[in-house]
Amino acid sequence: MENTYQKSLLFTPEGVRDIYGEDCEKRYKIQKELHRAMKLYGFKDIQTPTFEFFDIFNRQRGTVNSREMFKFFDQYNNTLVLRPDITPSIARCVAKYYGDEDMQIRLCYTGNTFIHRSGYQGKLSEITQVGAELMNDDSSDADGEMIAMTIECLLKSGLKDFKVDVGHAGLFRGLAAEARLTEEEIEQIKVYLTNKNIFAVEDMMEKKDIPAACKELLTGLPDLFGGLETILSAKERTGNPEALEALDRLEKLYHILETYDMLEHVTFDLGMLSHYEYYTGVIFKAYSYGTGDAIVTGGRYDNLVEQFGKKTPAIGLAFVLDELMAALQSQQVEIEAKESDILILYRSANREKAISLCHDLRMENHSVRLMRKNAQTPLDAYKKYGRRNEVSSILYIDDTGEVTEFDLNA
């Protein structure tokens, strides 16, 4: 019975997993590539707590539903949650630490988020994100730079085939307001649009007294994707001020991305909707084959930081590392992550010499393992150990103090 209990402890809870060995090395290498690219754009690191007060992420701020959060209580009976999203945490930090700054604030981060995904088989509850937030800049140039950086990061990761879909939260919001949709109807039509269920959208529209142009554009949103012609076509089909403002912004963004020479990686999707309600402007997602979900999500959230006390525009993005790794694997992108360690094997009589040799090699930036040889274990066993554990060579100091090198790659 006790043995069965001990074996059960070897398994992880639903929604989380262990990552080790070469897979872990590959993740860290890609993570570092993304981080390095963001640093080249002038973003500075920030680290926020893994858990915070529930109110930082409550639905009123536009994050995930309460039932999707991992909640617990502290000793004062405050409700705490494992962060389901990192952007609200950074919004809180900016309001707290950058209250007097009125010029650009550039912050980047790496961290895990936690969303309860009961019933979603195969979906992870713990996800690693590498992201960046640009505050105090409401320009379309800031939108363009963030999307350009997204594309550059994906290219540097080695990903070959991908598309960044770009939309605008204001387009749907303006049309929904013109159609006088209730909150319940808005939530329902979002589901239909996300699933490209045009028939259900049309059925809902038929039951309401809505201006013909608004009805036509709403029902046609799932089919409105492409380039500049898509944006211009939509502008001709609406007189809604908020919708027109959104389309004007996308037109400007098109020309900015043209200047960056990034348009081959971009599609404008006017029917795009976001899971997070705090997005106010441009929204974007990157997709690639080999993964079912977006590998990057991002957008403009000009009202979120104000909820914490500082009125500032902002735009951010987050790479979903798990999805990116799946896409790289599917496209058979080679990620060189194997280590080339040196193993110094010694007997206790030569400890001083072994430690000195180890120190000298590490000073030359070699990765070195130090291991005292067991008298009963043959040298061949250490060679086999090295070959299965990314050791490139063994430096064996025998009883006489002589050093012999064994190349394990030969």
GROMACS .gro file of C-alpha atoms in nm:
model
  410
    1MET     CA    1   0.000   0.000   0.000
    2GLU     CA    2   0.280   0.238   0.093
    3ASN     CA    3   0.463   0.156  -0.231
    4THR     CA    4   0.149   0.244  -0.433
    5TYR     CA    5   0.125   0.580  -0.253
    6GLN     CA    6   0.490   0.657  -0.322
    7LYS     CA    7   0.445   0.579  -0.691
    8SER     CA    8   0.143   0.812  -0.709
    9LEU     CA    9   0.366   1.098  -0.596
   10LEU     CA   10   0.565   1.061  -0.917
   11PHE     CA   11   0.275   1.203  -1.121
   12THR     CA   12   0.190   1.571  -1.165
   13PRO     CA   13  -0.158   1.726  -1.127
   14GLU     CA   14  -0.373   1.774  -1.435
   15GLY     CA   15  -0.263   2.070  -1.647
   16VAL     CA   16   0.104   2.081  -1.544
   17ARG     CA   17   0.410   1.884  -1.651
   18ASP     CA   18   0.782   1.833  -1.602
   19ILE     CA   19   1.025   1.962  -1.864
   20TYR     CA   20   1.380   1.830  -1.843
   21GLY     CA   21   1.690   1.734  -2.035
   22GLU     CA   22   1.736   1.853  -2.392
   23ASP     CA   23   1.376   1.978  -2.417
   24CYS     CA   24   1.438   2.210  -2.123
   25GLU     CA   25   1.765   2.334  -2.275
   26LYS     CA   26   1.587   2.411  -2.602
   27ARG     CA   27   1.316   2.610  -2.424
   28TYR     CA   28   1.574   2.816  -2.238
   29LYS     CA   29   1.763   2.883  -2.560
   30ILE     CA   30   1.449   3.010  -2.740
   31GLN     CA   31   1.346   3.205  -2.430
   32LYS     CA   32   1.687   3.376  -2.428
   33GLU     CA   33   1.659   3.458  -2.800
   34LEU     CA   34   1.324   3.630  -2.747
   35HIS     CA   35   1.453   3.817  -2.444
   36ARG     CA   36   1.768   3.929  -2.626
   37ALA     CA   37   1.561   4.064  -2.916
   38MET     CA   38   1.342   4.265  -2.678
   39LYS     CA   39   1.647   4.408  -2.505
   40LEU     CA   40   1.772   4.528  -2.845
   41TYR     CA   41   1.449   4.727  -2.871
   42GLY     CA   42   1.528   4.899  -2.541
   43PHE     CA   43   1.297   4.703  -2.310
   44LYS     CA   44   1.403   4.668  -1.947
   45ASP     CA   45   1.331   4.369  -1.725
   46ILE     CA   46   1.062   4.360  -1.460
   47GLN     CA   47   0.955   4.076  -1.232
   48THR     CA   48   0.617   4.064  -1.061
   49PRO     CA   49   0.486   3.822  -0.794
   50THR     CA   50   0.353   3.480  -0.893
   51PHE     CA   51   0.045   3.546  -0.678
   52GLU     CA   52  -0.136   3.871  -0.602
   53PHE     CA   53  -0.464   3.998  -0.459
   54PHE     CA   54  -0.771   3.873  -0.645
   55ASP     CA   55  -0.883   4.228  -0.728
   56ILE     CA   56  -0.580   4.281  -0.952
   57PHE     CA   57  -0.730   4.031  -1.197
   58ASN     CA   58  -1.104   4.049  -1.137
   59ARG     CA   59  -1.346   4.051  -1.427
   60GLN     CA   60  -1.410   4.425  -1.397
   61ARG     CA   61  -1.052   4.481  -1.510
   62GLY     CA   62  -1.115   4.267  -1.817
   63THR     CA   63  -0.911   3.958  -1.732
   64VAL     CA   64  -1.029   3.596  -1.701
   65ASN     CA   65  -1.339   3.470  -1.522
   66SER     CA   66  -1.310   3.409  -1.150
   67ARG     CA   67  -1.382   3.038  -1.192
   68GLU     CA   68  -1.073   3.005  -1.412
   69MET     CA   69  -0.838   3.136  -1.142
   70PHE     CA   70  -0.648   2.935  -0.882
   71LYS     CA   71  -0.761   3.105  -0.559
   72PHE     CA   72  -0.650   3.069  -0.197
   73PHE     CA   73  -0.641   3.275   0.124
   74ASP     CA   74  -0.364   3.433   0.329
   75GLN     CA   75  -0.351   3.454   0.710
   76TYR     CA   76  -0.561   3.773   0.702
   77ASN     CA   77  -0.834   3.603   0.498
   78ASN     CA   78  -0.751   3.805   0.185
   79THR     CA   79  -0.831   3.626  -0.140
   80LEU     CA   80  -0.515   3.566  -0.340
   81VAL     CA   81  -0.474   3.416  -0.687
   82LEU     CA   82  -0.195   3.266  -0.892
   83ARG     CA   83  -0.163   3.520  -1.172
   84PRO     CA   84  -0.372   3.423  -1.477
   85ASP     CA   85  -0.223   3.712  -1.675
   86ILE     CA   86   0.091   3.923  -1.629
   87THR     CA   87  -0.023   4.247  -1.795
   88PRO     CA   88  -0.244   4.365  -1.503
   89SER     CA   89   0.048   4.307  -1.265
   90ILE     CA   90   0.272   4.527  -1.476
   91ALA     CA   91  -0.004   4.789  -1.503
   92ARG     CA   92  -0.012   4.794  -1.122
   93CYS     CA   93   0.368   4.833  -1.107
   94VAL     CA   94   0.370   5.118  -1.358
   95ALA     CA   95   0.105   5.306  -1.159
   96LYS     CA   96   0.306   5.249  -0.840
   97TYR     CA   97   0.665   5.308  -0.952
   98TYR     CA   98   0.633   5.528  -1.263
   99GLY     CA   99   0.357   5.761  -1.152
  100ASP     CA  100   0.543   6.078  -1.253
  101GLU     CA  101   0.688   5.950  -1.581
  102ASP     CA  102   0.514   6.094  -1.886
  103MET     CA  103   0.752   5.968  -2.155
  104GLN     CA  104   0.788   5.611  -2.287
  105ILE     CA  105   0.817   5.322  -2.042
  106ARG     CA  106   0.950   4.996  -2.190
  107LEU     CA  107   0.929   4.680  -1.978
  108CYS     CA  108   0.979   4.312  -2.061
  109TYR     CA  109   0.934   3.996  -1.857
  110THR     CA  110   0.941   3.618  -1.844
  111GLY     CA  111   0.701   3.434  -1.615
  112ASN     CA  112   0.439   3.165  -1.577
  113THR     CA  113   0.063   3.220  -1.575
  114PHE     CA  114  -0.199   2.988  -1.426
  115ILE     CA  115  -0.550   2.932  -1.561
  116HIS     CA  116  -0.776   2.649  -1.445
  117ARG     CA  117  -0.869   2.455  -1.758
  118SER     CA  118  -1.099   2.182  -1.629
  119GLY     CA  119  -1.252   1.984  -1.913
  120TYR     CA  120  -0.996   2.099  -2.174
  121GLN     CA  121  -0.807   1.779  -2.243
  122GLY     CA  122  -0.444   1.839  -2.325
  123LYS     CA  123  -0.457   2.209  -2.235
  124LEU     CA  124  -0.192   2.327  -1.994
  125SER     CA  125  -0.291   2.520  -1.684
  126GLU     CA  126   0.061   2.656  -1.631
  127ILE     CA  127   0.201   2.846  -1.928
  128THR     CA  128   0.533   3.027  -1.971
  129GLN     CA  129   0.513   3.371  -2.128
  130VAL     CA  130   0.784   3.604  -2.258
  131GLY     CA  131   0.636   3.948  -2.305
  132ALA     CA  132   0.684   4.322  -2.339
  133GLU     CA  133   0.479   4.631  -2.252
  134LEU     CA  134   0.519   4.979  -2.401
  135MET     CA  135   0.356   5.254  -2.192
  136ASN     CA  136   0.298   5.628  -2.238
  137ASP     CA  137   0.280   5.613  -2.617
  138ASP     CA  138  -0.059   5.618  -2.790
  139SER     CA  139   0.077   5.649  -3.145
  140SER     CA  140   0.022   5.415  -3.436
  141ASP     CA  141   0.401   5.407  -3.460
  142ALA     CA  142   0.411   5.232  -3.122
  143ASP     CA  143   0.158   4.979  -3.254
  144GLY     CA  144   0.375   4.921  -3.560
  145GLU     CA  145   0.695   4.884  -3.362
  146MET     CA  146   0.544   4.620  -3.132
  147ILE     CA  147   0.416   4.415  -3.425
  148ALA     CA  148   0.749   4.454  -3.606
  149MET     CA  149   0.931   4.334  -3.293
  150THR     CA  150   0.695   4.037  -3.272
  151ILE     CA  151   0.785   3.936  -3.627
  152GLU     CA  152   1.156   3.987  -3.568
  153CYS     CA  153   1.144   3.773  -3.253
  154LEU     CA  154   0.969   3.491  -3.440
  155LEU     CA  155   1.225   3.505  -3.719
  156LYS     CA  156   1.511   3.495  -3.468
  157SER     CA  157   1.355   3.193  -3.300
  158GLY     CA  158   1.398   3.010  -3.630
  159LEU     CA  159   1.028   2.984  -3.715
  160LYS     CA  160   0.983   2.981  -4.093
  161ASP     CA  161   0.610   2.988  -4.165
  162PHE     CA  162   0.383   3.211  -3.959
  163LYS     CA  163   0.133   3.492  -3.990
  164VAL     CA  164   0.051   3.780  -3.758
  165ASP     CA  165  -0.321   3.856  -3.775
  166VAL     CA  166  -0.404   4.217  -3.691
  167GLY     CA  167  -0.743   4.359  -3.595
  168HIS     CA  168  -0.892   4.637  -3.385
  169ALA     CA  169  -1.114   4.602  -3.079
  170GLY     CA  170  -1.288   4.931  -3.159
  171LEU     CA  171  -1.440   4.800  -3.481
  172PHE     CA  172  -1.661   4.537  -3.318
  173ARG     CA  173  -1.726   4.761  -3.018
  174GLY     CA  174  -1.855   5.042  -3.241
  175LEU     CA  175  -2.077   4.811  -3.445
  176ALA     CA  176  -2.214   4.640  -3.132
  177ALA     CA  177  -2.303   4.980  -2.982
  178GLU     CA  178  -2.474   5.087  -3.305
  179ALA     CA  179  -2.671   4.760  -3.305
  180ARG     CA  180  -2.767   4.825  -2.940
  181LEU     CA  181  -2.664   4.473  -2.839
  182THR     CA  182  -2.700   4.377  -2.474
  183GLU     CA  183  -2.403   4.239  -2.279
  184GLU     CA  184  -2.547   3.889  -2.311
  185GLU     CA  185  -2.593   3.932  -2.687
  186ILE     CA  186  -2.239   4.066  -2.721
  187GLU     CA  187  -2.097   3.761  -2.544
  188GLN     CA  188  -2.306   3.530  -2.761
  189ILE     CA  189  -2.216   3.692  -3.091
  190LYS     CA  190  -1.848   3.685  -2.993
  191VAL     CA  191  -1.872   3.308  -2.962
  192TYR     CA  192  -2.036   3.287  -3.304
  193LEU     CA  193  -1.777   3.514  -3.466
  194THR     CA  194  -1.486   3.330  -3.306
  195ASN     CA  195  -1.623   3.002  -3.441
  196LYS     CA  196  -1.689   3.162  -3.782
  197ASN     CA  197  -2.056   3.064  -3.744
  198ILE     CA  198  -2.199   3.316  -3.990
  199PHE     CA  199  -2.540   3.150  -3.997
  200ALA     CA  200  -2.586   3.199  -3.623
  201VAL     CA  201  -2.479   3.564  -3.652
  202GLU     CA  202  -2.724   3.623  -3.935
  203ASP     CA  203  -3.003   3.458  -3.738
  204MET     CA  204  -2.935   3.685  -3.440
  205MET     CA  205  -2.922   3.995  -3.659
  206GLU     CA  206  -3.251   3.911  -3.831
  207LYS     CA  207  -3.432   3.925  -3.498
  208LYS     CA  208  -3.317   4.281  -3.424
  209ASP     CA  209  -3.395   4.620  -3.571
  210ILE     CA  210  -3.047   4.721  -3.685
  211PRO     CA  211  -2.936   4.961  -3.963
  212ALA     CA  212  -2.874   4.762  -4.280
  213ALA     CA  213  -2.511   4.871  -4.321
  214CYS     CA  214  -2.430   4.779  -3.959
  215LYS     CA  215  -2.602   4.442  -3.993
  216GLU     CA  216  -2.419   4.364  -4.317
  217LEU     CA  217  -2.078   4.450  -4.173
  218LEU     CA  218  -2.135   4.258  -3.848
  219THR     CA  219  -2.242   3.941  -4.028
  220GLY     CA  220  -1.954   3.978  -4.274
  221LEU     CA  221  -1.677   4.026  -4.017
  222PRO     CA  222  -1.553   3.662  -4.028
  223ASP     CA  223  -1.479   3.700  -4.401
  224LEU     CA  224  -1.300   4.034  -4.376
  225PHE     CA  225  -0.932   3.946  -4.380
  226GLY     CA  226  -0.652   4.035  -4.618
  227GLY     CA  227  -0.448   4.347  -4.688
  228LEU     CA  228  -0.510   4.717  -4.744
  229GLU     CA  229  -0.801   4.644  -4.979
  230THR     CA  230  -0.988   4.475  -4.692
  231ILE     CA  231  -0.954   4.783  -4.471
  232LEU     CA  232  -1.059   5.023  -4.747
  233SER     CA  233  -1.357   4.806  -4.840
  234ALA     CA  234  -1.480   4.803  -4.480
  235LYS     CA  235  -1.446   5.184  -4.460
  236GLU     CA  236  -1.682   5.219  -4.754
  237ARG     CA  237  -1.941   5.001  -4.582
  238THR     CA  238  -1.983   5.186  -4.253
  239GLY     CA  239  -2.053   5.535  -4.125
  240ASN     CA  240  -2.008   5.440  -3.760
  241PRO     CA  241  -1.758   5.690  -3.606
  242GLU     CA  242  -1.587   5.438  -3.375
  243ALA     CA  243  -1.564   5.178  -3.649
  244LEU     CA  244  -1.420   5.434  -3.893
  245GLU     CA  245  -1.165   5.547  -3.634
  246ALA     CA  246  -1.055   5.186  -3.590
  247LEU     CA  247  -1.023   5.133  -3.965
  248ASP     CA  248  -0.826   5.459  -4.005
  249ARG     CA  249  -0.585   5.333  -3.740
  250LEU     CA  250  -0.541   5.002  -3.922
  251GLU     CA  251  -0.477   5.185  -4.248
  252LYS     CA  252  -0.200   5.389  -4.083
  253LEU     CA  253  -0.061   5.070  -3.931
  254TYR     CA  254  -0.053   4.906  -4.274
  255HIS     CA  255   0.172   5.182  -4.410
  256ILE     CA  256   0.398   5.172  -4.101
  257LEU     CA  257   0.449   4.797  -4.137
  258GLU     CA  258   0.516   4.858  -4.506
  259THR     CA  259   0.803   5.085  -4.399
  260TYR     CA  260   0.934   4.806  -4.173
  261ASP     CA  261   0.911   4.572  -4.477
  262MET     CA  262   0.709   4.328  -4.265
  263LEU     CA  263   0.384   4.302  -4.464
  264GLU     CA  264   0.459   3.953  -4.599
  265HIS     CA  265   0.406   3.823  -4.245
  266VAL     CA  266   0.088   4.023  -4.173
  267THR     CA  267  -0.283   3.969  -4.243
  268PHE     CA  268  -0.550   4.214  -4.133
  269ASP     CA  269  -0.841   4.025  -3.975
  270LEU     CA  270  -1.131   4.261  -3.909
  271GLY     CA  271  -1.330   3.989  -3.735
  272MET     CA  272  -1.062   3.930  -3.471
  273LEU     CA  273  -1.180   3.930  -3.110
  274SER     CA  274  -0.979   3.899  -2.791
  275HIS     CA  275  -1.026   3.687  -2.480
  276TYR     CA  276  -0.928   3.987  -2.266
  277GLU     CA  277  -1.180   4.268  -2.234
  278TYR     CA  278  -0.924   4.535  -2.146
  279TYR     CA  279  -0.803   4.571  -2.505
  280THR     CA  280  -0.916   4.904  -2.650
  281GLY     CA  281  -0.739   4.937  -2.986
  282VAL     CA  282  -0.515   4.736  -3.216
  283ILE     CA  283  -0.508   4.366  -3.131
  284PHE     CA  284  -0.291   4.097  -3.289
  285LYS     CA  285  -0.216   3.725  -3.275
  286ALA     CA  286   0.053   3.517  -3.442
  287TYR     CA  287  -0.026   3.171  -3.576
  288SER     CA  288   0.170   2.892  -3.736
  289TYR     CA  289   0.096   2.536  -3.837
  290GLY     CA  290   0.180   2.271  -3.581
  291THR     CA  291  -0.013   2.440  -3.302
  292GLY     CA  292  -0.382   2.498  -3.246
  293ASP     CA  293  -0.356   2.820  -3.047
  294ALA     CA  294  -0.186   3.155  -3.098
  295ILE     CA  295   0.187   3.163  -3.036
  296VAL     CA  296   0.174   3.538  -2.967
  297THR     CA  297  -0.109   3.755  -2.839
  298GLY     CA  298  -0.103   4.130  -2.797
  299GLY     CA  299  -0.288   4.456  -2.819
  300ARG     CA  300  -0.348   4.810  -2.700
  301TYR     CA  301  -0.505   4.862  -2.355
  302ASP     CA  302  -0.529   5.237  -2.298
  303ASN     CA  303  -0.760   5.221  -1.994
  304LEU     CA  304  -0.614   4.940  -1.782
  305VAL     CA  305  -0.332   5.129  -1.606
  306GLU     CA  306  -0.575   5.408  -1.512
  307GLN     CA  307  -0.767   5.157  -1.298
  308PHE     CA  308  -0.458   5.146  -1.074
  309GLY     CA  309  -0.422   5.525  -1.056
  310LYS     CA  310  -0.216   5.640  -1.356
  311LYS     CA  311  -0.376   5.755  -1.680
  312THR     CA  312  -0.155   5.624  -1.958
  313PRO     CA  313  -0.191   5.454  -2.296
  314ALA     CA  314  -0.020   5.118  -2.337
  315ILE     CA  315   0.036   4.831  -2.578
  316GLY     CA  316   0.179   4.489  -2.501
  317LEU     CA  317   0.250   4.142  -2.634
  318ALA     CA  318   0.317   3.797  -2.494
  319PHE     CA  319   0.484   3.495  -2.654
  320VAL     CA  320   0.328   3.168  -2.540
  321LEU     CA  321   0.648   2.965  -2.513
  322ASP     CA  322   0.477   2.625  -2.510
  323GLU     CA  323   0.295   2.699  -2.836
  324LEU     CA  324   0.608   2.842  -2.999
  325MET     CA  325   0.807   2.529  -2.909
  326ALA     CA  326   0.532   2.310  -3.058
  327ALA     CA  327   0.542   2.513  -3.381
  328LEU     CA  328   0.922   2.492  -3.403
  329GLN     CA  329   0.908   2.117  -3.353
  330SER     CA  330   0.634   2.077  -3.614
  331GLN     CA  331   0.839   2.273  -3.868
  332GLN     CA  332   1.145   2.064  -3.780
  333VAL     CA  333   1.350   2.367  -3.684
  334GLU     CA  334   1.682   2.250  -3.545
  335ILE     CA  335   1.762   2.400  -3.204
  336GLU     CA  336   2.116   2.324  -3.100
  337ALA     CA  337   2.093   2.280  -2.726
  338LYS     CA  338   2.324   1.993  -2.638
  339GLU     CA  339   2.588   2.083  -2.382
  340SER     CA  340   2.955   1.990  -2.417
  341ASP     CA  341   3.067   1.939  -2.060
  342ILE     CA  342   3.407   1.823  -1.944
  343LEU     CA  343   3.411   1.561  -1.670
  344ILE     CA  344   3.713   1.563  -1.438
  345LEU     CA  345   3.743   1.220  -1.278
  346TYR     CA  346   3.984   1.185  -0.988
  347ARG     CA  347   4.081   0.980  -0.688
  348SER     CA  348   4.081   1.140  -0.343
  349ALA     CA  349   4.462   1.153  -0.337
  350ASN     CA  350   4.447   1.395  -0.633
  351ARG     CA  351   4.163   1.612  -0.505
  352GLU     CA  352   4.371   1.931  -0.492
  353LYS     CA  353   4.495   1.888  -0.849
  354ALA     CA  354   4.142   1.810  -0.973
  355ILE     CA  355   3.992   2.118  -0.807
  356SER     CA  356   4.269   2.339  -0.943
  357LEU     CA  357   4.223   2.202  -1.296
  358CYS     CA  358   3.847   2.248  -1.267
  359HIS     CA  359   3.893   2.612  -1.160
  360ASP     CA  360   4.128   2.688  -1.452
  361LEU     CA  361   3.890   2.539  -1.709
  362ARG     CA  362   3.591   2.728  -1.570
  363MET     CA  363   3.789   3.050  -1.586
  364GLU     CA  364   3.818   2.975  -1.960
  365ASN     CA  365   3.435   2.944  -1.976
  366HIS     CA  366   3.426   2.567  -2.002
  367SER     CA  367   3.141   2.380  -1.835
  368VAL     CA  368   3.306   2.133  -1.599
  369ARG     CA  369   3.175   1.852  -1.380
  370LEU     CA  370   3.383   1.724  -1.093
  371MET     CA  371   3.343   1.362  -0.982
  372ARG     CA  372   3.548   1.145  -0.746
  373LYS     CA  373   3.606   0.800  -0.894
  374ASN     CA  374   3.483   0.499  -0.702
  375ALA     CA  375   3.754   0.236  -0.684
  376GLN     CA  376   3.503  -0.039  -0.757
  377THR     CA  377   3.353   0.130  -1.065
  378PRO     CA  378   3.538   0.068  -1.393
  379LEU     CA  379   3.640   0.359  -1.611
  380ASP     CA  380   3.417   0.231  -1.890
  381ALA     CA  381   3.107   0.293  -1.672
  382TYR     CA  382   3.200   0.662  -1.644
  383LYS     CA  383   3.240   0.681  -2.021
  384LYS     CA  384   2.890   0.540  -2.071
  385TYR     CA  385   2.758   0.785  -1.813
  386GLY     CA  386   2.922   1.073  -2.001
  387ARG     CA  387   2.780   0.973  -2.340
  388ARG     CA  388   2.423   0.967  -2.208
  389ASN     CA  389   2.464   1.292  -2.012
  390GLU     CA  390   2.611   1.540  -2.264
  391VAL     CA  391   2.975   1.505  -2.158
  392SER     CA  392   3.213   1.561  -2.449
  393SER     CA  393   3.535   1.451  -2.281
  394ILE     CA  394   3.670   1.300  -1.961
  395LEU     CA  395   3.992   1.416  -1.797
  396TYR     CA  396   4.101   1.124  -1.579
  397ILE     CA  397   4.361   1.190  -1.309
  398ASP     CA  398   4.501   0.848  -1.215
  399ASP     CA  399   4.676   0.746  -0.892
  400THR     CA  400   5.011   0.877  -1.020
  401GLY     CA  401   4.865   1.220  -1.091
  402GLU     CA  402   4.887   1.180  -1.467
  403VAL     CA  403   4.597   1.331  -1.666
  404THR     CA  404   4.451   1.131  -1.955
  405GLU     CA  405   4.183   1.271  -2.187
  406PHE     CA  406   3.907   1.052  -2.333
  407ASP     CA  407   3.713   1.205  -2.623
  408LEU     CA  408   3.355   1.077  -2.595
  409ASN     CA  409   3.254   1.215  -2.936
  410ALA     CA  410   3.503   0.999  -3.120
   0.00000   0.00000   0.00000
